[in-house]
PDB file of C-alpha atoms in Angstrom:
ATOM      1  CA  LEU A   1     -64.767  39.664 -19.572  1.00  0.00           C
ATOM      2  CA  GLY A   2     -68.510  39.597 -20.247  1.00  0.00           C
ATOM      3  CA  ARG A   3     -69.290  41.275 -16.920  1.00  0.00           C
ATOM      4  CA  THR A   4     -66.839  44.060 -17.665  1.00  0.00           C
ATOM      5  CA  ALA A   5     -68.298  44.521 -21.149  1.00  0.00           C
ATOM      6  CA  ARG A   6     -71.821  44.748 -19.682  1.00  0.00           C
ATOM      7  CA  LEU A   7     -70.705  47.463 -17.242  1.00  0.00           C
ATOM      8  CA  VAL A   8     -69.046  49.416 -20.038  1.00  0.00           C
ATOM      9  CA  GLY A   9     -72.269  49.188 -22.056  1.00  0.00           C
ATOM     10  CA  LEU A  10     -74.303  50.410 -19.095  1.00  0.00           C
ATOM     11  CA  GLN A  11     -72.007  53.407 -18.658  1.00  0.00           C
ATOM     12  CA  PHE A  12     -71.346  54.140 -22.326  1.00  0.00           C
ATOM     13  CA  HIS A  13     -74.927  54.206 -23.601  1.00  0.00           C
ATOM     14  CA  GLU A  14     -76.172  57.387 -21.958  1.00  0.00           C
ATOM     15  CA  GLU A  15     -73.487  59.695 -23.311  1.00  0.00           C
ATOM     16  CA  THR A  16     -73.545  58.282 -26.830  1.00  0.00           C
ATOM     17  CA  ALA A  17     -77.358  58.257 -26.966  1.00  0.00           C
ATOM     18  CA  ARG A  18     -77.453  61.929 -26.016  1.00  0.00           C
ATOM     19  CA  ASP A  19     -74.885  62.707 -28.707  1.00  0.00           C
ATOM     20  CA  MET A  20     -77.257  61.051 -31.204  1.00  0.00           C
ATOM     21  CA  ASP A  21     -80.329  62.853 -29.836  1.00  0.00           C
ATOM     22  CA  LEU A  22     -81.790  59.533 -28.687  1.00  0.00           C
ATOM     23  CA  PRO A  23     -83.451  58.895 -25.332  1.00  0.00           C
ATOM     24  CA  THR A  24     -81.904  56.848 -22.543  1.00  0.00           C
ATOM     25  CA  ASP A  25     -83.291  55.278 -19.362  1.00  0.00           C
ATOM     26  CA  VAL A  26     -86.831  55.428 -20.751  1.00  0.00           C
ATOM     27  CA  GLU A  27     -88.318  52.424 -18.881  1.00  0.00           C
ATOM     28  CA  ARG A  28     -91.251  51.904 -21.253  1.00  0.00           C
ATOM     29  CA  GLY A  29     -90.533  48.557 -22.868  1.00  0.00           C
ATOM     30  CA  ASP A  30     -92.585  49.517 -25.918  1.00  0.00           C
ATOM     31  CA  ARG A  31     -92.060  49.435 -29.672  1.00  0.00           C
ATOM     32  CA  ALA A  32     -90.856  53.042 -29.847  1.00  0.00           C
ATOM     33  CA  SER A  33     -88.199  52.275 -27.261  1.00  0.00           C
ATOM     34  CA  ALA A  34     -87.127  49.145 -29.178  1.00  0.00           C
ATOM     35  CA  ARG A  35     -86.891  51.230 -32.351  1.00  0.00           C
ATOM     36  CA  ASP A  36     -84.770  53.880 -30.597  1.00  0.00           C
ATOM     37  CA  PHE A  37     -82.371  51.286 -29.227  1.00  0.00           C
ATOM     38  CA  ALA A  38     -82.120  49.636 -32.650  1.00  0.00           C
ATOM     39  CA  ARG A  39     -81.227  53.027 -34.149  1.00  0.00           C
ATOM     40  CA  TRP A  40     -78.527  53.472 -31.511  1.00  0.00           C
ATOM     41  CA  LEU A  41     -77.118  49.950 -31.980  1.00  0.00           C
ATOM     42  CA  THR A  42     -77.131  50.285 -35.763  1.00  0.00           C
ATOM     43  CA  ALA A  43     -75.303  53.625 -35.613  1.00  0.00           C
ATOM     44  CA  VAL A  44     -72.622  52.331 -33.235  1.00  0.00           C
ATOM     45  CA  LEU A  45     -72.040  49.153 -35.232  1.00  0.00           C
ATOM     46  CA  ARG A  46     -71.799  51.108 -38.492  1.00  0.00           C
ATOM     47  CA  ALA A  47     -69.337  53.493 -36.855  1.00  0.00           C
ATOM     48  CA  GLN A  48     -67.187  50.414 -36.173  1.00  0.00           C
ATOM     49  CA  GLY A  49     -67.316  49.587 -39.886  1.00  0.00           C
ATOM     50  CA  GLU A  50     -69.776  46.714 -39.614  1.00  0.00           C
ATOM     51  CA  ASP A  51     -72.246  45.767 -42.358  1.00  0.00           C
ATOM     52  CA  VAL A  52     -75.570  46.277 -40.561  1.00  0.00           C
ATOM     53  CA  ALA A  53     -79.248  46.285 -41.569  1.00  0.00           C
ATOM     54  CA  THR A  54     -82.449  46.909 -39.604  1.00  0.00           C
ATOM     55  CA  GLN A  55     -85.916  45.452 -40.176  1.00  0.00           C
ATOM     56  CA  GLU A  56     -89.171  45.759 -38.282  1.00  0.00           C
ATOM     57  CA  SER A  57     -91.700  42.993 -37.813  1.00  0.00           C
ATOM     58  CA  ASP A  58     -95.058  43.083 -36.079  1.00  0.00           C
ATOM     59  CA  ASP A  59     -93.598  42.718 -32.595  1.00  0.00           C
ATOM     60  CA  ALA A  60     -89.862  43.477 -32.810  1.00  0.00           C
ATOM     61  CA  VAL A  61     -87.031  45.340 -34.463  1.00  0.00           C
ATOM     62  CA  VAL A  62     -84.207  43.166 -35.796  1.00  0.00           C
ATOM     63  CA  VAL A  63     -80.662  44.433 -36.308  1.00  0.00           C
ATOM     64  CA  THR A  64     -78.517  42.099 -38.414  1.00  0.00           C
ATOM     65  CA  GLN A  65     -74.783  42.134 -38.917  1.00  0.00           C
ATOM     66  CA  ALA A  66     -72.872  40.264 -41.631  1.00  0.00           C
ATOM     67  CA  GLY A  67     -69.294  39.624 -40.549  1.00  0.00           C
ATOM     68  CA  TRP A  68     -67.399  40.851 -37.501  1.00  0.00           C
ATOM     69  CA  ARG A  69     -64.610  43.172 -38.619  1.00  0.00           C
ATOM     70  CA  ALA A  70     -63.010  43.566 -35.197  1.00  0.00           C
ATOM     71  CA  VAL A  71     -61.855  39.938 -35.139  1.00  0.00           C
ATOM     72  CA  ARG A  72     -61.440  39.057 -38.796  1.00  0.00           C
ATOM     73  CA  GLU A  73     -57.658  38.636 -38.518  1.00  0.00           C
ATOM     74  CA  LEU A  74     -57.581  37.174 -35.011  1.00  0.00           C
ATOM     75  CA  ALA A  75     -57.188  33.502 -34.175  1.00  0.00           C
ATOM     76  CA  LEU A  76     -59.703  33.113 -31.353  1.00  0.00           C
ATOM     77  CA  ALA A  77     -59.536  29.960 -29.238  1.00  0.00           C
ATOM     78  CA  ASP A  78     -63.353  29.911 -28.984  1.00  0.00           C
ATOM     79  CA  PRO A  79     -64.915  32.437 -31.374  1.00  0.00           C
ATOM     80  CA  LEU A  80     -68.504  31.916 -30.164  1.00  0.00           C
ATOM     81  CA  LYS A  81     -67.577  32.475 -26.516  1.00  0.00           C
ATOM     82  CA  ALA A  82     -65.558  35.533 -27.549  1.00  0.00           C
ATOM     83  CA  PHE A  83     -68.634  36.905 -29.306  1.00  0.00           C
ATOM     84  CA  ASP A  84     -70.823  36.170 -26.293  1.00  0.00           C
ATOM     85  CA  ALA A  85     -68.496  38.194 -24.049  1.00  0.00           C
ATOM     86  CA  TYR A  86     -68.411  41.055 -26.599  1.00  0.00           C
ATOM     87  CA  ASN A  87     -72.203  40.947 -26.908  1.00  0.00           C
ATOM     88  CA  GLU A  88     -72.540  41.789 -23.217  1.00  0.00           C
ATOM     89  CA  LEU A  89     -71.500  45.315 -24.215  1.00  0.00           C
ATOM     90  CA  TRP A  90     -74.709  45.666 -26.242  1.00  0.00           C
ATOM     91  CA  LEU A  91     -76.858  43.957 -23.608  1.00  0.00           C
ATOM     92  CA  GLY A  92     -75.560  46.395 -20.993  1.00  0.00           C
ATOM     93  CA  ALA A  93     -76.345  49.303 -23.305  1.00  0.00           C
ATOM     94  CA  ALA A  94     -79.854  47.930 -23.859  1.00  0.00           C
ATOM     95  CA  ALA A  95     -80.400  47.780 -20.088  1.00  0.00           C
ATOM     96  CA  ALA A  96     -79.252  51.395 -19.760  1.00  0.00           C
ATOM     97  CA  HIS A  97     -81.575  52.438 -22.564  1.00  0.00           C
ATOM     98  CA  ASP A  98     -84.669  50.654 -21.263  1.00  0.00           C
ATOM     99  CA  ARG A  99     -84.517  47.900 -18.672  1.00  0.00           C
ATOM    100  CA  PHE A 100     -87.894  46.643 -19.857  1.00  0.00           C
ATOM    101  CA  LEU A 101     -86.678  45.769 -23.354  1.00  0.00           C
ATOM    102  CA  ARG A 102     -85.881  42.223 -24.319  1.00  0.00           C
ATOM    103  CA  VAL A 103     -82.865  41.645 -26.553  1.00  0.00           C
ATOM    104  CA  GLN A 104     -82.401  38.179 -28.021  1.00  0.00           C
ATOM    105  CA  THR A 105     -79.100  37.603 -29.801  1.00  0.00           C
ATOM    106  CA  THR A 106     -78.467  34.879 -32.336  1.00  0.00           C
ATOM    107  CA  ARG A 107     -75.015  34.331 -33.751  1.00  0.00           C
ATOM    108  CA  ARG A 108     -73.504  31.853 -36.133  1.00  0.00           C
ATOM    109  CA  LEU A 109     -70.030  31.357 -37.528  1.00  0.00           C
ATOM    110  CA  ASP A 110     -69.735  29.165 -40.617  1.00  0.00           C
ATOM    111  CA  ASP A 111     -67.586  28.902 -43.727  1.00  0.00           C
ATOM    112  CA  LYS A 112     -69.160  32.135 -45.041  1.00  0.00           C
ATOM    113  CA  GLY A 113     -68.332  34.065 -41.859  1.00  0.00           C
ATOM    114  CA  TRP A 114     -70.330  35.611 -39.046  1.00  0.00           C
ATOM    115  CA  HIS A 115     -74.094  36.081 -39.088  1.00  0.00           C
ATOM    116  CA  VAL A 116     -75.515  37.970 -36.107  1.00  0.00           C
ATOM    117  CA  ALA A 117     -79.014  39.227 -35.287  1.00  0.00           C
ATOM    118  CA  TRP A 118     -80.348  41.172 -32.317  1.00  0.00           C
ATOM    119  CA  THR A 119     -84.127  40.939 -31.940  1.00  0.00           C
ATOM    120  CA  ILE A 120     -85.329  43.841 -29.786  1.00  0.00           C
ATOM    121  CA  SER A 121     -88.821  43.854 -28.330  1.00  0.00           C
ATOM    122  CA  GLY A 122     -90.847  44.843 -25.297  1.00  0.00           C
ATOM    123  CA  ARG A 123     -91.237  42.384 -22.456  1.00  0.00           C
TER     124      ARG A 123
END
Protein backbone atom coordinates (compact mmCIF):
# COMPACT_ATOMS: atom_id res chain seq x y z
CA LEU A 1 0.00 0.00 0.00
CA GLY A 2 2.86 2.36 0.83
CA ARG A 3 4.51 1.80 -2.56
CA THR A 4 1.27 2.60 -4.34
CA ALA A 5 0.79 5.74 -2.24
CA ARG A 6 4.34 6.88 -3.07
CA LEU A 7 3.68 6.46 -6.80
CA VAL A 8 0.44 8.41 -6.54
CA GLY A 9 2.31 11.20 -4.74
CA LEU A 10 4.98 11.25 -7.44
CA GLN A 11 2.34 11.56 -10.15
CA PHE A 12 -0.09 13.83 -8.32
CA HIS A 13 2.33 16.54 -7.20
CA GLU A 14 3.15 18.13 -10.54
CA GLU A 15 -0.41 18.89 -11.59
CA THR A 16 -1.52 20.17 -8.20
CA ALA A 17 1.64 22.28 -7.75
CA ARG A 18 1.03 23.96 -11.09
CA ASP A 19 -2.57 24.66 -10.11
CA MET A 20 -1.20 26.42 -7.01
CA ASP A 21 1.45 28.33 -8.98
CA LEU A 22 4.20 26.44 -7.15
CA PRO A 23 7.30 24.94 -8.77
CA THR A 24 7.87 21.22 -9.24
CA ASP A 25 10.94 19.13 -10.07
CA VAL A 26 13.25 21.94 -8.94
CA GLU A 27 16.25 19.82 -7.82
CA ARG A 28 17.80 22.49 -5.60
CA GLY A 29 17.48 21.06 -2.11
CA ASP A 30 17.55 24.55 -0.61
CA ARG A 31 15.44 26.46 1.90
CA ALA A 32 13.26 28.08 -0.76
CA SER A 33 12.42 24.66 -2.15
CA ALA A 34 11.61 23.36 1.35
CA ARG A 35 9.35 26.37 1.89
CA ASP A 36 7.56 25.78 -1.43
CA PHE A 37 6.94 22.13 -0.63
CA ALA A 38 5.69 23.05 2.85
CA ARG A 39 3.24 25.49 1.25
CA TRP A 40 2.02 22.74 -1.07
CA LEU A 41 1.69 20.16 1.72
CA THR A 42 -0.10 22.62 3.99
CA ALA A 43 -2.58 23.56 1.25
CA VAL A 44 -3.37 19.93 0.39
CA LEU A 45 -3.80 18.91 4.03
CA ARG A 46 -6.06 21.89 4.72
CA ALA A 47 -8.11 21.03 1.65
CA GLN A 48 -8.68 17.63 3.29
CA GLY A 49 -9.99 19.42 6.38
CA GLU A 50 -6.93 18.85 8.55
CA ASP A 51 -5.80 21.24 11.29
CA VAL A 52 -2.36 22.25 10.02
CA ALA A 53 0.28 24.82 11.01
CA THR A 54 3.66 25.73 9.52
CA GLN A 55 6.76 27.06 11.29
CA GLU A 56 10.26 27.85 10.10
CA SER A 57 13.43 27.27 12.06
CA ASP A 58 17.00 28.08 11.14
CA ASP A 59 17.45 25.00 8.96
CA ALA A 60 13.99 23.59 8.21
CA VAL A 61 10.30 24.18 7.68
CA VAL A 62 7.99 22.16 9.92
CA VAL A 63 4.39 21.33 9.01
CA THR A 64 2.35 20.04 11.95
CA GLN A 65 -1.03 18.37 11.93
CA ALA A 66 -3.29 17.84 14.95
CA GLY A 67 -5.61 14.90 14.38
CA TRP A 68 -6.21 12.81 11.28
CA ARG A 69 -9.76 13.37 10.05
CA ALA A 70 -9.68 10.71 7.34
CA VAL A 71 -9.53 7.89 9.89
CA ARG A 72 -11.26 9.32 12.94
CA GLU A 73 -14.18 6.88 12.73
CA LEU A 74 -12.23 3.87 11.47
CA ALA A 75 -11.07 0.97 13.61
CA LEU A 76 -7.57 0.39 12.24
CA ALA A 77 -5.81 -2.84 13.16
CA ASP A 78 -2.47 -0.99 13.37
CA PRO A 79 -3.00 2.79 13.22
CA LEU A 80 0.72 3.67 13.12
CA LYS A 81 1.41 1.34 10.20
CA ALA A 82 -1.67 2.71 8.44
CA PHE A 83 -0.29 6.22 8.86
CA ASP A 84 3.13 5.15 7.60
CA ALA A 85 1.57 3.78 4.40
CA TYR A 86 -0.52 6.97 3.97
CA ASN A 87 2.56 9.12 4.59
CA GLU A 88 4.25 7.60 1.54
CA LEU A 89 1.86 9.75 -0.50
CA TRP A 90 3.54 12.89 0.87
CA LEU A 91 7.05 11.44 0.58
CA GLY A 92 6.40 10.65 -3.09
CA ALA A 93 5.14 14.19 -3.63
CA ALA A 94 8.25 15.57 -1.93
CA ALA A 95 10.45 13.52 -4.28
CA ALA A 96 8.54 14.88 -7.28
CA HIS A 97 8.92 18.42 -5.99
CA ASP A 98 12.64 18.23 -5.25
CA ARG A 99 14.51 14.95 -4.95
CA PHE A 100 17.20 16.71 -2.93
CA LEU A 101 14.87 17.62 -0.06
CA ARG A 102 14.84 15.65 3.14
CA VAL A 103 11.47 15.02 4.78
CA GLN A 104 11.47 13.57 8.29
CA THR A 105 8.07 12.53 9.61
CA THR A 106 7.22 12.07 13.26
CA ARG A 107 3.85 10.74 14.30
CA ARG A 108 2.26 9.87 17.58
CA LEU A 109 -1.14 8.54 18.57
CA ASP A 110 -2.11 8.91 22.22
CA ASP A 111 -5.24 9.46 24.30
CA LYS A 112 -5.48 13.02 22.91
CA GLY A 113 -5.33 11.84 19.29
CA TRP A 114 -2.85 12.16 16.45
CA HIS A 115 0.15 14.48 16.47
CA VAL A 116 2.11 14.59 13.21
CA ALA A 117 5.04 16.72 12.04
CA TRP A 118 6.91 16.83 8.74
CA THR A 119 10.33 18.49 9.00
CA ILE A 120 11.43 19.58 5.53
CA SER A 121 15.01 20.59 4.86
CA GLY A 122 17.78 20.46 2.29
CA ARG A 123 20.13 17.50 2.26
